[in-house]
PDB file of C-alpha atoms in Angstrom:
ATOM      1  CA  UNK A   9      -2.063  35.488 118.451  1.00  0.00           C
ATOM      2  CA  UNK A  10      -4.750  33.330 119.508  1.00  0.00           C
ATOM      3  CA  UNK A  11      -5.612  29.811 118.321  1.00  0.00           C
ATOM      4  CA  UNK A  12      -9.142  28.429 117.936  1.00  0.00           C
ATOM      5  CA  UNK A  13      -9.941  25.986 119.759  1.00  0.00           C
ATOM      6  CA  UNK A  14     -11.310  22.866 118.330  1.00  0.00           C
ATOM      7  CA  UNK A  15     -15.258  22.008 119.590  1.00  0.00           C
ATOM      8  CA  UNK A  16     -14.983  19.086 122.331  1.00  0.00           C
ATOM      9  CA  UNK A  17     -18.027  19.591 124.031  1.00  0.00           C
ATOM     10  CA  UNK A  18     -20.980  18.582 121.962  1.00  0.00           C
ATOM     11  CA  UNK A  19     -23.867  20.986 121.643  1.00  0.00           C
ATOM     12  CA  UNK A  20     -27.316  19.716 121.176  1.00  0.00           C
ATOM     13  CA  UNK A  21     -28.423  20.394 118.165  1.00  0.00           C
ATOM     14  CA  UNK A  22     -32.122  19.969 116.685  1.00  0.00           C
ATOM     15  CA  UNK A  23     -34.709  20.967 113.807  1.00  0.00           C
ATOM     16  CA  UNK A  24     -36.638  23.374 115.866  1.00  0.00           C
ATOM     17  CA  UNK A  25     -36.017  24.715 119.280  1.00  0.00           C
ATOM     18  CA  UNK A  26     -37.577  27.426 121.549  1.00  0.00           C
ATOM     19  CA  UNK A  27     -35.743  30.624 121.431  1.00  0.00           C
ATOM     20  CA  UNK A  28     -37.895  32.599 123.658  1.00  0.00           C
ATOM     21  CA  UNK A  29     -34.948  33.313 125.905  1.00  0.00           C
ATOM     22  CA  UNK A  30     -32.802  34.744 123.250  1.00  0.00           C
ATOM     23  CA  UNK A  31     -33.607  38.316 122.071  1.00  0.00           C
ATOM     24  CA  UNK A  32     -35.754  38.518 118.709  1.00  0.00           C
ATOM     25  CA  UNK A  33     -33.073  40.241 116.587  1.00  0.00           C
ATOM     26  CA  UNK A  34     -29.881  37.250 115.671  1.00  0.00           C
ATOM     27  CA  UNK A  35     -27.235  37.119 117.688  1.00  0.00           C
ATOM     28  CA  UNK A  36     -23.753  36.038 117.942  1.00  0.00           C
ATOM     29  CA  UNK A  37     -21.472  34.112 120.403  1.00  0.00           C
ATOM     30  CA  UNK A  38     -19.529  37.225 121.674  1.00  0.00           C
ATOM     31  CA  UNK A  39     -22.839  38.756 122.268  1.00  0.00           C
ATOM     32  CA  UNK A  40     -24.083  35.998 124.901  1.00  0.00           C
ATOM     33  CA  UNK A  41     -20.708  36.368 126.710  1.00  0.00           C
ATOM     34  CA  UNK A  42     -20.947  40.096 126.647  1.00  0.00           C
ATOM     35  CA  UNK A  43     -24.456  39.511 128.417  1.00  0.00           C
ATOM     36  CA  UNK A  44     -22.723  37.432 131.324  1.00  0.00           C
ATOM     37  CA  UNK A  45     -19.503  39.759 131.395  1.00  0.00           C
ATOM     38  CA  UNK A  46     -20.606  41.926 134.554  1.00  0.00           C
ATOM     39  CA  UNK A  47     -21.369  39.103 136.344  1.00  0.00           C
ATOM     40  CA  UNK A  48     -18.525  37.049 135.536  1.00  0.00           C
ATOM     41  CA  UNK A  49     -16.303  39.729 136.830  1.00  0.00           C
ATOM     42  CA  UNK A  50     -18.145  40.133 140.148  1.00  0.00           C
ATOM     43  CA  UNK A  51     -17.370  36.013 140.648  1.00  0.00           C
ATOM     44  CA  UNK A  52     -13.876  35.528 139.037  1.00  0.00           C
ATOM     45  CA  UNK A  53     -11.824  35.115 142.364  1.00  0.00           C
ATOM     46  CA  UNK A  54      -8.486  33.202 141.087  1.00  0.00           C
ATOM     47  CA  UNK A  55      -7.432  35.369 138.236  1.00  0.00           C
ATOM     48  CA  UNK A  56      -3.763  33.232 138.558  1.00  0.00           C
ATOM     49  CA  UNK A  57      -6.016  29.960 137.484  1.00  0.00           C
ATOM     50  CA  UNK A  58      -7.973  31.500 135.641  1.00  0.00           C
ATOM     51  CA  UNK A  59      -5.479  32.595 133.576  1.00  0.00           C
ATOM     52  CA  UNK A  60      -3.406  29.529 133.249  1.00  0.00           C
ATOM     53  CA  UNK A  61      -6.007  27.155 132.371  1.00  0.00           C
ATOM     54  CA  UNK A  62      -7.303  29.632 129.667  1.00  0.00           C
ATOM     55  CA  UNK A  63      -3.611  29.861 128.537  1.00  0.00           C
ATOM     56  CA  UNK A  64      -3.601  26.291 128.351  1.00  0.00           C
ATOM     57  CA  UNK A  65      -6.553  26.147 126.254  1.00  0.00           C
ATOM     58  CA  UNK A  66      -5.722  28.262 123.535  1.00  0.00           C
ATOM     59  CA  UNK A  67      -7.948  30.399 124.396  1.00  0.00           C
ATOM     60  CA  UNK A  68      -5.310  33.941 125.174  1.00  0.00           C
ATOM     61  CA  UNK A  69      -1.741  34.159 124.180  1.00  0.00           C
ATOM     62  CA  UNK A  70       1.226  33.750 126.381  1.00  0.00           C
ATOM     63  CA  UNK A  71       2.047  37.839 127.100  1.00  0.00           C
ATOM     64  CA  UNK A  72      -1.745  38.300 128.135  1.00  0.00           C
ATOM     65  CA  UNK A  73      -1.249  35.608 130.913  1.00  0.00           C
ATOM     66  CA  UNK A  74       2.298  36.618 131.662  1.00  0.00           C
ATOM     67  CA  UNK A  75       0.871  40.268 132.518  1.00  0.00           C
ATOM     68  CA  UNK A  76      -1.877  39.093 134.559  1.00  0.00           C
ATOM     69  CA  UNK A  77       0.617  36.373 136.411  1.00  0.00           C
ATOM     70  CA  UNK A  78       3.597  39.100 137.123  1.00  0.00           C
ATOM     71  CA  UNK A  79       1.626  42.491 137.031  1.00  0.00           C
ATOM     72  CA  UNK A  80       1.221  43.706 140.933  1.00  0.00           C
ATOM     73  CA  UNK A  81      -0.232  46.612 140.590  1.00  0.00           C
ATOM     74  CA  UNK A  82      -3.390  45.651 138.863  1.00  0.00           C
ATOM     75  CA  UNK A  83      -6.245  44.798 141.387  1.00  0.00           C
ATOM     76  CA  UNK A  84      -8.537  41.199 140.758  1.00  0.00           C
ATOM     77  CA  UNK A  85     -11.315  42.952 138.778  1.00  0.00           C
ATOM     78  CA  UNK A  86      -8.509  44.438 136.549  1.00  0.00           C
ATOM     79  CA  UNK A  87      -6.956  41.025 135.791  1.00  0.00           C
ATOM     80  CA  UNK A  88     -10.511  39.348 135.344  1.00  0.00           C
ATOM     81  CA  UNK A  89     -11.312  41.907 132.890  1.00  0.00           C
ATOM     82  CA  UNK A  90      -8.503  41.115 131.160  1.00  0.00           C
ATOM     83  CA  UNK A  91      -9.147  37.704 130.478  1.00  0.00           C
ATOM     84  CA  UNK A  92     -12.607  37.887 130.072  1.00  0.00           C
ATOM     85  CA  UNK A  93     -11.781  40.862 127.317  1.00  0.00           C
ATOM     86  CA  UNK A  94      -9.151  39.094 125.784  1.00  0.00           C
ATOM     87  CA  UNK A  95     -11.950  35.945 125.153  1.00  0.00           C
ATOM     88  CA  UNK A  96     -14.455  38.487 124.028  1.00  0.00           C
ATOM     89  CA  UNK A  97     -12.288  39.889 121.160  1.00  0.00           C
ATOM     90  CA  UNK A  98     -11.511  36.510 119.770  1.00  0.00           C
ATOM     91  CA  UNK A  99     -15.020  35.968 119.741  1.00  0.00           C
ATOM     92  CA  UNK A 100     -15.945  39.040 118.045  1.00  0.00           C
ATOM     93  CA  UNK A 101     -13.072  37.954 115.028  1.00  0.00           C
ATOM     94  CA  UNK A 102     -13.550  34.489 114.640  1.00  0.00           C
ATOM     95  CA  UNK A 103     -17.291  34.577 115.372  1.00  0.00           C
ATOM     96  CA  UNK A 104     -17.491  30.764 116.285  1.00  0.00           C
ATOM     97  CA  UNK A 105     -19.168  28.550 118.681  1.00  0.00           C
ATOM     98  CA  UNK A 106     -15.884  26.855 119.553  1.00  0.00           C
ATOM     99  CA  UNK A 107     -14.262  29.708 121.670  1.00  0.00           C
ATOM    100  CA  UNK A 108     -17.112  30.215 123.785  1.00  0.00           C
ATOM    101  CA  UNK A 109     -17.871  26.326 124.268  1.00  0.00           C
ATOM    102  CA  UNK A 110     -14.165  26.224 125.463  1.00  0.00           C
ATOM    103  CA  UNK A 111     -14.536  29.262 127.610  1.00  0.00           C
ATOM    104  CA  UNK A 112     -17.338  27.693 129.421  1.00  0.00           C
ATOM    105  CA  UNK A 113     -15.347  24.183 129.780  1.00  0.00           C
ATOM    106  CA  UNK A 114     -12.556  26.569 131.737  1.00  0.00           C
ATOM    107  CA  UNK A 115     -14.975  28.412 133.702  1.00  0.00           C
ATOM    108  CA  UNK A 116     -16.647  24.960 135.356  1.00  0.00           C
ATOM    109  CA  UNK A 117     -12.905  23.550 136.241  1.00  0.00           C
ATOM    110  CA  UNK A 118     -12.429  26.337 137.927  1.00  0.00           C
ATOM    111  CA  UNK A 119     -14.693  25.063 141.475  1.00  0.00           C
ATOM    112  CA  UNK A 120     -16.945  27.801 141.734  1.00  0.00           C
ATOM    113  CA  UNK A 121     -20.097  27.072 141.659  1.00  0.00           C
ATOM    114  CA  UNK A 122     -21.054  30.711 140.173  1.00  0.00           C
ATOM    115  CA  UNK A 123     -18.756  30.609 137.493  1.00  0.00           C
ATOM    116  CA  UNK A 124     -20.361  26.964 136.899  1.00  0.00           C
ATOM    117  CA  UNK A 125     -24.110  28.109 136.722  1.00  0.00           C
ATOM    118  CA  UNK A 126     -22.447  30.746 134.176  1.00  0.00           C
ATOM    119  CA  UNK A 127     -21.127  28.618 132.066  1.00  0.00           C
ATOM    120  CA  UNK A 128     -24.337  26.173 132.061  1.00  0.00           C
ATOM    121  CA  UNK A 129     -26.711  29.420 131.447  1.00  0.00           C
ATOM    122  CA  UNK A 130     -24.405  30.538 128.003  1.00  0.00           C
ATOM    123  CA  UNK A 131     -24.484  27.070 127.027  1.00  0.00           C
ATOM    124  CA  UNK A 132     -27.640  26.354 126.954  1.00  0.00           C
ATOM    125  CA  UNK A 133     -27.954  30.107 124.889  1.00  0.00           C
ATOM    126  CA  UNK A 134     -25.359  28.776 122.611  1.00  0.00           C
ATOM    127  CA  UNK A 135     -27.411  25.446 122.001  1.00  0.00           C
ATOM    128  CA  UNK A 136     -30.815  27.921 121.039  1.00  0.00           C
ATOM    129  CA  UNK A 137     -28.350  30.239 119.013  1.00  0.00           C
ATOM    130  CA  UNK A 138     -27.272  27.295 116.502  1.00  0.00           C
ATOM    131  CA  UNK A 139     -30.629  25.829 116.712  1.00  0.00           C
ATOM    132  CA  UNK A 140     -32.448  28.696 115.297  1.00  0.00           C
ATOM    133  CA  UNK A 141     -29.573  29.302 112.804  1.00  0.00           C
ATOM    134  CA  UNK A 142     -30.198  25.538 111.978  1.00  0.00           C
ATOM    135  CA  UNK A 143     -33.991  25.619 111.478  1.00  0.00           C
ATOM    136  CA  UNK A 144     -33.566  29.222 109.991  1.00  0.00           C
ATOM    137  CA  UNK A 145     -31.326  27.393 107.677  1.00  0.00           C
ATOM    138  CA  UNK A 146     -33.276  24.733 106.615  1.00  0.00           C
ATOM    139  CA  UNK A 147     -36.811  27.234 106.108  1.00  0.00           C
ATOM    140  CA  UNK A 148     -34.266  28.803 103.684  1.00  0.00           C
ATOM    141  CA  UNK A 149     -33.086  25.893 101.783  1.00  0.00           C
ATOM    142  CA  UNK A 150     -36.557  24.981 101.223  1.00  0.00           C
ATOM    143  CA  UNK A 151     -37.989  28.634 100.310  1.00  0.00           C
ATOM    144  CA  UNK A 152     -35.393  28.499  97.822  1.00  0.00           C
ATOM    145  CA  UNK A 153     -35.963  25.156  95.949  1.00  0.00           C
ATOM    146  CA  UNK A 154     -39.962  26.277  96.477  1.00  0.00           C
ATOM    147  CA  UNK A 155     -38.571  29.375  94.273  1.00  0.00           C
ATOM    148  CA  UNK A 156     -36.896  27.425  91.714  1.00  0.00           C
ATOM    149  CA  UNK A 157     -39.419  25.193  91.148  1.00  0.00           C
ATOM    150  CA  UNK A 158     -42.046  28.225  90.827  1.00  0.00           C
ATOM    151  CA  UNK A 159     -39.326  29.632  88.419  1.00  0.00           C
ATOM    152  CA  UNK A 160     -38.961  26.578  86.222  1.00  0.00           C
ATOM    153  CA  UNK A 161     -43.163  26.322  85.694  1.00  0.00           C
ATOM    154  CA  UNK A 162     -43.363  30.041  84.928  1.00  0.00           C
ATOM    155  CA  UNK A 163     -40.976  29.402  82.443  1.00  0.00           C
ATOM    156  CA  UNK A 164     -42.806  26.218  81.021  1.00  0.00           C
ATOM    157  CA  UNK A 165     -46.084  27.860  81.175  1.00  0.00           C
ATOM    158  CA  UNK A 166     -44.569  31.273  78.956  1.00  0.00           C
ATOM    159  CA  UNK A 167     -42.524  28.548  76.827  1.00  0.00           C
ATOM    160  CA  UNK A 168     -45.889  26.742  75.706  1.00  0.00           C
ATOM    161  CA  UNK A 169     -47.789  29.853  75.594  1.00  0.00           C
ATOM    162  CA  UNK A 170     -45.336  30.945  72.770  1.00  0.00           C
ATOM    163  CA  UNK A 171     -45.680  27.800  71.188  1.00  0.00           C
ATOM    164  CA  UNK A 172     -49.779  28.097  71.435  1.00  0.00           C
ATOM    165  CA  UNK A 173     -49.341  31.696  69.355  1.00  0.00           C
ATOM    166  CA  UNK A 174     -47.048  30.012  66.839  1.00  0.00           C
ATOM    167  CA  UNK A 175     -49.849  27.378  66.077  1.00  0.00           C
ATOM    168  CA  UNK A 176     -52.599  29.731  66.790  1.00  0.00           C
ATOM    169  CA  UNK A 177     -50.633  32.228  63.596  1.00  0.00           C
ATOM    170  CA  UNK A 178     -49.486  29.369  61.446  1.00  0.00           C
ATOM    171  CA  UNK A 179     -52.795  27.409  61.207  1.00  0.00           C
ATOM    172  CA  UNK A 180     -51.210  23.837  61.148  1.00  0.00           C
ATOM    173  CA  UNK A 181     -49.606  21.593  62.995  1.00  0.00           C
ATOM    174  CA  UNK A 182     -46.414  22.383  65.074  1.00  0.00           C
ATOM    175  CA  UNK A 183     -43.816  20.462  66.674  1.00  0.00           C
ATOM    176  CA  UNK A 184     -43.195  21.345  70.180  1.00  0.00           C
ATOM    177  CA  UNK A 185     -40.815  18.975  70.891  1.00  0.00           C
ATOM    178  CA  UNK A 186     -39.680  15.281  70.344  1.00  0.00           C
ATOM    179  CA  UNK A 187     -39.056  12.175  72.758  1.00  0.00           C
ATOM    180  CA  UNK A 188     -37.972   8.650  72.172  1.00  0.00           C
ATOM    181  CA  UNK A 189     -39.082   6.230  74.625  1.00  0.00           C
ATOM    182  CA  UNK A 190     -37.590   2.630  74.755  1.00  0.00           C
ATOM    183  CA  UNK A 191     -40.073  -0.304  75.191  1.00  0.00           C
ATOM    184  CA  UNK A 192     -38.984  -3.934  76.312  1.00  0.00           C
ATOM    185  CA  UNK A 193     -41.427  -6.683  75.530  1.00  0.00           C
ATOM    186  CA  UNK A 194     -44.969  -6.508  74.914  1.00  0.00           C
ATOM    187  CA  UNK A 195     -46.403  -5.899  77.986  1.00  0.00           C
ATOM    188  CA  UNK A 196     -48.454  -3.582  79.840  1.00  0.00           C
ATOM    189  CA  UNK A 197     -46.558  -0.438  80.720  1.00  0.00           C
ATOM    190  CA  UNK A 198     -46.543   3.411  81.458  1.00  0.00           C
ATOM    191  CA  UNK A 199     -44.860   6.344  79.110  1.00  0.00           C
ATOM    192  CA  UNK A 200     -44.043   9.553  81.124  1.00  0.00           C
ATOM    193  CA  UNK A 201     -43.326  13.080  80.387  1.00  0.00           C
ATOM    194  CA  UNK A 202     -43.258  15.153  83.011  1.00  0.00           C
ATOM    195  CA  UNK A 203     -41.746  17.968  81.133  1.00  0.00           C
ATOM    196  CA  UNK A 204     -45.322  18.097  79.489  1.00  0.00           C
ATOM    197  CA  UNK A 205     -47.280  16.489  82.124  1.00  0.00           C
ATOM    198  CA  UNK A 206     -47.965  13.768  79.368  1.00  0.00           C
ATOM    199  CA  UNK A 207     -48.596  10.245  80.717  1.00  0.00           C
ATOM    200  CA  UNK A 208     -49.388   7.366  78.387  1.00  0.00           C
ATOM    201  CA  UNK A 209     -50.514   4.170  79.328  1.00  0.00           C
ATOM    202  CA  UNK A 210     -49.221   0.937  77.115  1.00  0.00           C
ATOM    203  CA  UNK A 211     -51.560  -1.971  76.641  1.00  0.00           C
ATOM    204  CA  UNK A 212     -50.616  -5.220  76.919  1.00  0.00           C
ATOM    205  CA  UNK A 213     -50.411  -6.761  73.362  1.00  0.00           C
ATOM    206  CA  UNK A 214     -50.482  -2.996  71.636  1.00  0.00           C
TER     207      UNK A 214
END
């Protein structure tokens, strides 16, 4: 079992971004670690500190540490791969920023200045991943109300249509619809519609 971590490292977040480094198709977290993964196994040197300080992040369960702590016969790149793996998989399930934000916070404790630049570079990827999701996000939200709106007019336009037929067939008068509108006073004011696009304007002393 593996806990997620809670976010403690804030990422900078903003309306647009440039996402020329990441690849054109959308990505996820466990995708920019997978990236780094060859490298990071080529640098991990203290799999023992490695292990405890990801163990003491939440970030693998106790038996994973235990096996690379006690385990003799596996060599360093064995026990990186390990830990790295084990990361990658709770990545892949929980699919959140979080684990790899932590991930990077244990990789720059651990004074190497490899694993350091590392953990910089798949920040900074993790800051243009959210930031395109964000503006992606927010082009969305507005496509949609653009759509509704659109929606709500075609209807309007096919509603009064109808009701142009109907007078057009009957030959008299017809009531589209009624409206009360409250005046205060008798001065000079405005009556709107906008259902209708009907604006009157109110006279003083009318």
């Amino acid at each position: 079992h593996t806990t997620v971590p809670v976010l403690t490292t804030p990422l900078k977040v903003t309306t647009t971004s440039d996402t020329n480094s990441l690849p054109k198709k959308d990505i996820s977290p466990h995708i920019i670690l997978k990236k780094h993964t060859s490298e990071l196994l080529g640098i991990i040197s203290d799999t023992s500190k490695l292990a405890n300080d990801l163990w003491a992040a939440d970030l693998i369960p106790y038996p994973v540490k235990d096996n690379v702590l006690t385990t003799l016969s596996l060599s360093r790149l064995e026990k990186a791969s390990k830990l790295v793996d084990e990361v990658y998989r709770s990545l892949k399930v929980f699919n959140t920023p979080n684990i790899l934000v932590k991930f990077c916070e244990v990789l720059k404790i651990q004074q190497n200045a490899g694993l350091t630049r590392i953990a910089d570079d798949m920040l900074k990827q993790l800051s243009e991943l959210v930031n395109k999701k964000v503006e992606l996000g927010e082009q969305r939200e507005t496509m949609d109300s653009l759509t509704s709106e659109f929606i709500k007019t075609e209807e309007r336009v096919a509603q009064l249509k109808l009701q142009k037929m109907h007078l057009e067939d009957k030959g008299d008068s017809y009531v589209v619809d009624e409206k009360m509108f409250s005046l205060t006073g008798d001065k000079k004011c405005t009556l709107e519609w906008p259902d209708y696009g009907v604006r009157i304007d109110v006279s003083e002393g009318s």
